[in-house]
CSV table of C-alpha atoms in Angstrom, one decimal:
chain,number,residue,atom,x,y,z
S,247,MET,CA,-0.4,-0.4,-0.4
S,248,LYS,CA,1.5,3.2,-0.6
S,249,LYS,CA,-0.4,6.9,-0.4
S,250,ASP,CA,0.6,10.4,-1.2
S,251,ILE,CA,-1.6,12.9,0.2
S,252,ILE,CA,-1.1,16.7,-0.7
S,253,LEU,CA,-3.4,18.4,2.5
S,254,SER,CA,-4.5,22.6,1.4
S,255,GLY,CA,-5.7,24.9,3.4
S,256,VAL,CA,-5.5,28.3,5.1
S,257,GLY,CA,-4.6,28.8,8.2
S,258,GLY,CA,-5.9,28.2,11.1
S,259,GLN,CA,-8.5,25.5,8.8
S,260,GLY,CA,-7.9,22.8,10.8
S,261,ILE,CA,-5.5,21.0,7.6
S,262,LEU,CA,-2.9,19.5,10.4
S,263,SER,CA,-5.8,17.6,12.7
S,264,ILE,CA,-6.5,16.0,9.1
S,265,ALA,CA,-3.5,14.6,8.7
S,266,THR,CA,-3.0,14.3,12.0
S,267,VAL,CA,-5.8,11.5,12.2
S,268,ILE,CA,-5.0,10.3,8.9
S,269,GLY,CA,-1.7,9.4,10.0
S,270,HIS,CA,-2.7,8.0,13.4
S,271,ALA,CA,-4.8,6.2,11.8
S,272,ALA,CA,-2.3,4.4,8.9
S,273,LEU,CA,0.5,4.2,12.3
S,274,ASP,CA,-2.8,1.7,13.7
S,275,GLU,CA,-2.8,-0.3,10.4
S,276,GLY,CA,1.1,-1.0,10.6
S,277,LEU,CA,2.0,1.2,8.4
S,278,GLN,CA,4.7,4.1,8.1
S,279,ILE,CA,4.4,7.8,7.6
S,280,LYS,CA,6.4,11.0,6.8
S,281,GLN,CA,5.8,14.2,6.5
S,282,ALA,CA,6.5,18.1,6.0
S,283,GLU,CA,4.1,21.2,6.3
S,284,VAL,CA,4.9,24.4,4.5
S,285,HIS,CA,3.3,27.8,5.0
S,286,GLY,CA,3.3,29.5,3.3
S,287,MET,CA,2.6,32.9,6.4
S,288,SER,CA,2.6,31.0,9.8
S,289,GLN,CA,-0.2,32.9,10.4
S,290,ARG,CA,-4.3,32.5,11.2
S,291,GLY,CA,-5.3,33.2,6.8
S,292,GLY,CA,-2.6,31.4,5.5
S,293,ASP,CA,-1.8,29.3,3.1
S,294,VAL,CA,-1.4,26.1,4.5
S,295,GLN,CA,0.2,22.7,2.5
S,296,SER,CA,1.0,19.5,3.9
S,297,ASN,CA,2.8,16.4,2.2
S,298,LEU,CA,1.7,13.1,3.3
S,299,ARG,CA,3.4,9.8,2.2
S,300,ILE,CA,1.9,6.7,3.9
S,301,SER,CA,3.4,3.0,2.9
S,302,SER,CA,3.9,-0.9,4.2
S,303,ARG,CA,7.6,-0.1,2.4
S,304,THR,CA,9.5,2.6,3.3
S,305,ILE,CA,9.4,5.5,2.7
S,306,HIS,CA,12.5,7.6,2.1
S,307,SER,CA,11.6,10.7,1.6
S,308,ASP,CA,8.9,13.2,3.0
S,309,LEU,CA,8.5,15.7,0.0
S,310,ILE,CA,5.7,14.0,-2.8
S,311,PRO,CA,7.6,14.5,-5.9
S,312,GLN,CA,5.5,17.3,-8.8
S,313,GLY,CA,3.1,14.8,-10.6
S,314,ALA,CA,3.0,12.0,-8.1
S,315,ALA,CA,-0.1,12.0,-5.5
S,316,ASP,CA,-2.7,10.5,-5.4
S,317,ILE,CA,-4.8,13.1,-3.7
S,318,VAL,CA,-5.1,16.7,-3.1
S,319,ILE,CA,-7.5,17.5,-0.4
S,320,SER,CA,-7.9,21.0,0.7
S,321,LEU,CA,-10.2,23.0,2.6
S,322,GLU,CA,-10.4,26.5,-0.1
S,323,PRO,CA,-11.0,25.6,-3.5
S,324,MET,CA,-8.8,28.3,-5.2
S,325,GLU,CA,-5.6,25.8,-3.0
S,326,ALA,CA,-7.0,23.0,-4.4
S,327,LEU,CA,-6.0,24.4,-7.6
S,328,ARG,CA,-2.6,25.8,-7.0
S,329,TYR,CA,-1.3,21.7,-6.2
S,330,LEU,CA,-2.9,20.6,-9.8
S,331,HIS,CA,1.1,20.1,-10.9
S,332,TRP,CA,1.8,17.3,-8.0
S,333,LEU,CA,-1.4,15.4,-9.7
S,334,PRO,CA,-1.0,12.5,-12.2
S,335,ALA,CA,-3.9,11.7,-14.0
S,336,HIS,CA,-5.8,9.4,-12.6
S,337,GLY,CA,-5.2,11.4,-9.5
S,338,TRP,CA,-8.2,12.6,-7.6
S,339,ILE,CA,-8.9,16.5,-5.3
S,340,VAL,CA,-11.9,16.9,-2.9
S,341,THR,CA,-11.7,19.7,-2.2
S,342,SER,CA,-14.3,22.5,0.1
S,343,THR,CA,-16.6,24.7,-2.5
S,344,THR,CA,-16.4,28.0,0.1
S,345,ALA,CA,-14.1,30.2,-0.9
S,346,PHE,CA,-11.3,32.4,2.1
S,347,LYS,CA,-10.8,35.2,0.4
S,348,ASN,CA,-7.9,36.7,2.8
S,349,ILE,CA,-5.9,38.4,-1.2
S,350,ASP,CA,-7.3,41.4,-3.1
S,351,ASN,CA,-7.3,39.8,-5.9
S,352,TYR,CA,-8.7,36.4,-5.5
S,353,PRO,CA,-10.6,34.3,-8.9
S,354,GLU,CA,-14.4,35.3,-9.4
S,355,ASP,CA,-17.0,31.9,-8.1
S,356,ALA,CA,-17.4,31.1,-11.0
S,357,ALA,CA,-14.5,30.6,-13.0
S,358,ILE,CA,-12.5,28.6,-9.9
S,359,GLU,CA,-16.5,26.5,-10.6
S,360,SER,CA,-15.5,26.2,-14.4
S,361,GLU,CA,-12.2,24.7,-13.8
S,362,LEU,CA,-12.8,22.5,-10.9
S,363,ALA,CA,-15.6,21.4,-13.2
S,364,ALA,CA,-13.4,20.6,-15.8
S,365,LEU,CA,-11.6,18.4,-14.5
S,366,PRO,CA,-11.9,14.6,-14.4
S,367,ARG,CA,-11.8,13.8,-11.0
S,368,VAL,CA,-13.2,15.6,-7.9
S,369,ILE,CA,-15.5,15.9,-4.6
S,370,ALA,CA,-16.5,19.5,-4.3
S,371,LEU,CA,-18.4,19.9,-1.5
S,372,ASP,CA,-19.7,21.8,0.5
S,373,VAL,CA,-17.7,21.2,4.0
S,374,GLU,CA,-19.5,24.0,5.4
S,375,ALA,CA,-22.9,23.6,5.5
S,376,ILE,CA,-22.2,19.8,5.7
S,377,ALA,CA,-20.9,20.6,9.2
S,378,ARG,CA,-23.9,22.4,9.5
S,379,GLU,CA,-26.4,19.8,8.9
S,380,ALA,CA,-24.7,17.6,11.3
S,381,ALA,CA,-24.7,20.0,13.6
S,382,SER,CA,-21.1,20.5,14.3
S,383,PRO,CA,-20.4,23.9,12.5
S,384,ARG,CA,-17.2,24.4,13.9
S,385,SER,CA,-16.3,19.9,11.9
S,386,ALA,CA,-16.3,21.3,8.9
S,387,ASN,CA,-12.6,19.5,8.2
S,388,MET,CA,-13.6,16.3,9.5
S,389,ALA,CA,-16.6,16.7,7.6
S,390,LEU,CA,-13.5,17.3,4.3
S,391,LEU,CA,-12.1,14.2,5.5
S,392,GLY,CA,-14.7,12.2,5.2
S,393,ALA,CA,-15.3,13.4,2.1
S,394,ALA,CA,-11.8,11.9,0.9
S,395,ALA,CA,-11.8,8.6,2.9
S,396,PRO,CA,-12.8,6.8,0.0
S,397,PHE,CA,-9.4,7.3,-1.4
S,398,LEU,CA,-7.2,6.4,1.5
S,399,ASP,CA,-7.0,2.8,1.7
S,400,LEU,CA,-7.9,3.5,5.2
S,401,PRO,CA,-10.7,0.9,7.3
S,402,VAL,CA,-13.5,4.1,8.3
S,403,GLU,CA,-12.9,2.4,11.8
S,404,ARG,CA,-9.7,3.4,12.2
S,405,LEU,CA,-10.1,7.1,10.8
S,406,GLU,CA,-12.7,7.7,13.2
S,407,GLU,CA,-11.1,5.8,16.1
S,408,GLY,CA,-8.6,8.5,14.9
S,409,ILE,CA,-10.8,11.1,15.5
S,410,CYS,CA,-11.9,10.2,18.8
S,411,ALA,CA,-8.0,10.3,19.7
S,412,ILE,CA,-7.4,13.7,18.7
S,413,PHE,CA,-10.4,14.9,19.9
S,414,ALA,CA,-10.8,13.0,23.3
S,415,ARG,CA,-8.9,15.8,25.8
S,416,LYS,CA,-12.3,17.9,24.6
S,417,GLY,CA,-14.3,16.2,26.0
S,418,GLN,CA,-16.9,13.5,24.1
S,419,SER,CA,-19.4,16.1,23.0
S,420,ILE,CA,-16.7,17.5,20.9
S,421,VAL,CA,-15.8,13.6,20.0
S,422,GLU,CA,-19.3,12.9,18.7
S,423,GLN,CA,-19.2,16.3,17.1
S,424,ASN,CA,-16.7,15.5,14.7
S,425,LEU,CA,-18.1,11.7,14.8
S,426,ALA,CA,-20.5,13.4,13.0
S,427,ALA,CA,-19.4,15.9,10.7
S,428,PHE,CA,-16.7,13.2,9.0
S,429,ARG,CA,-19.9,10.7,8.8
S,430,ALA,CA,-22.0,13.5,6.5
S,431,GLY,CA,-18.9,14.2,5.3
S,432,TYR,CA,-18.2,10.3,3.4
S,433,ALA,CA,-21.7,10.4,3.4
S,434,HIS,CA,-22.1,13.1,0.7
S,435,ALA,CA,-19.2,11.7,-0.9
S,436,ARG,CA,-20.7,8.6,-1.7
S,437,LYS,CA,-22.6,10.3,-3.6
S,438,GLN,CA,-21.1,12.2,-5.6
S,439,MET,CA,-19.4,8.9,-6.5
S,440,LYS,CA,-22.3,7.1,-7.9
């Protein structure tokens, strides 16, 4: 098993929590992981990107070569498009459709939607709305992780165990909210894949 994942978004959206849950699930499966984080602006609102590599064999580098990622998981649609050159023809994008407009020249929503729609393998969904529907408005990142779960080659139960582990210190209510958002995102992605 080998999976190379680009995680992207904006500081404060919870990209690193997604990486932690995936890493926890991979380790519980007896897999090896390497992670490299690159922060554009090391503050809330700056672009955040992380390379996450999972394998059943030794991983020699923590950086994913361009054209070799299996999936881009993004909490911001323009950030998803920024990493297209990391995907081969068979790669997937799983992205939120909600823009975080933190720059003056942010592209028009229609232009981003059109570019995403033109790609062959995209799951694009409003993870913030999905999280709100699941009564967990602050768990959009876990809704996105749920949407990406079908592409990760990790058991859903392991990902849920990872959610339980990393949010346990915040209390059972927070764990349940994050699990609800994860499950709702997973269900939405499965519908889009049909």
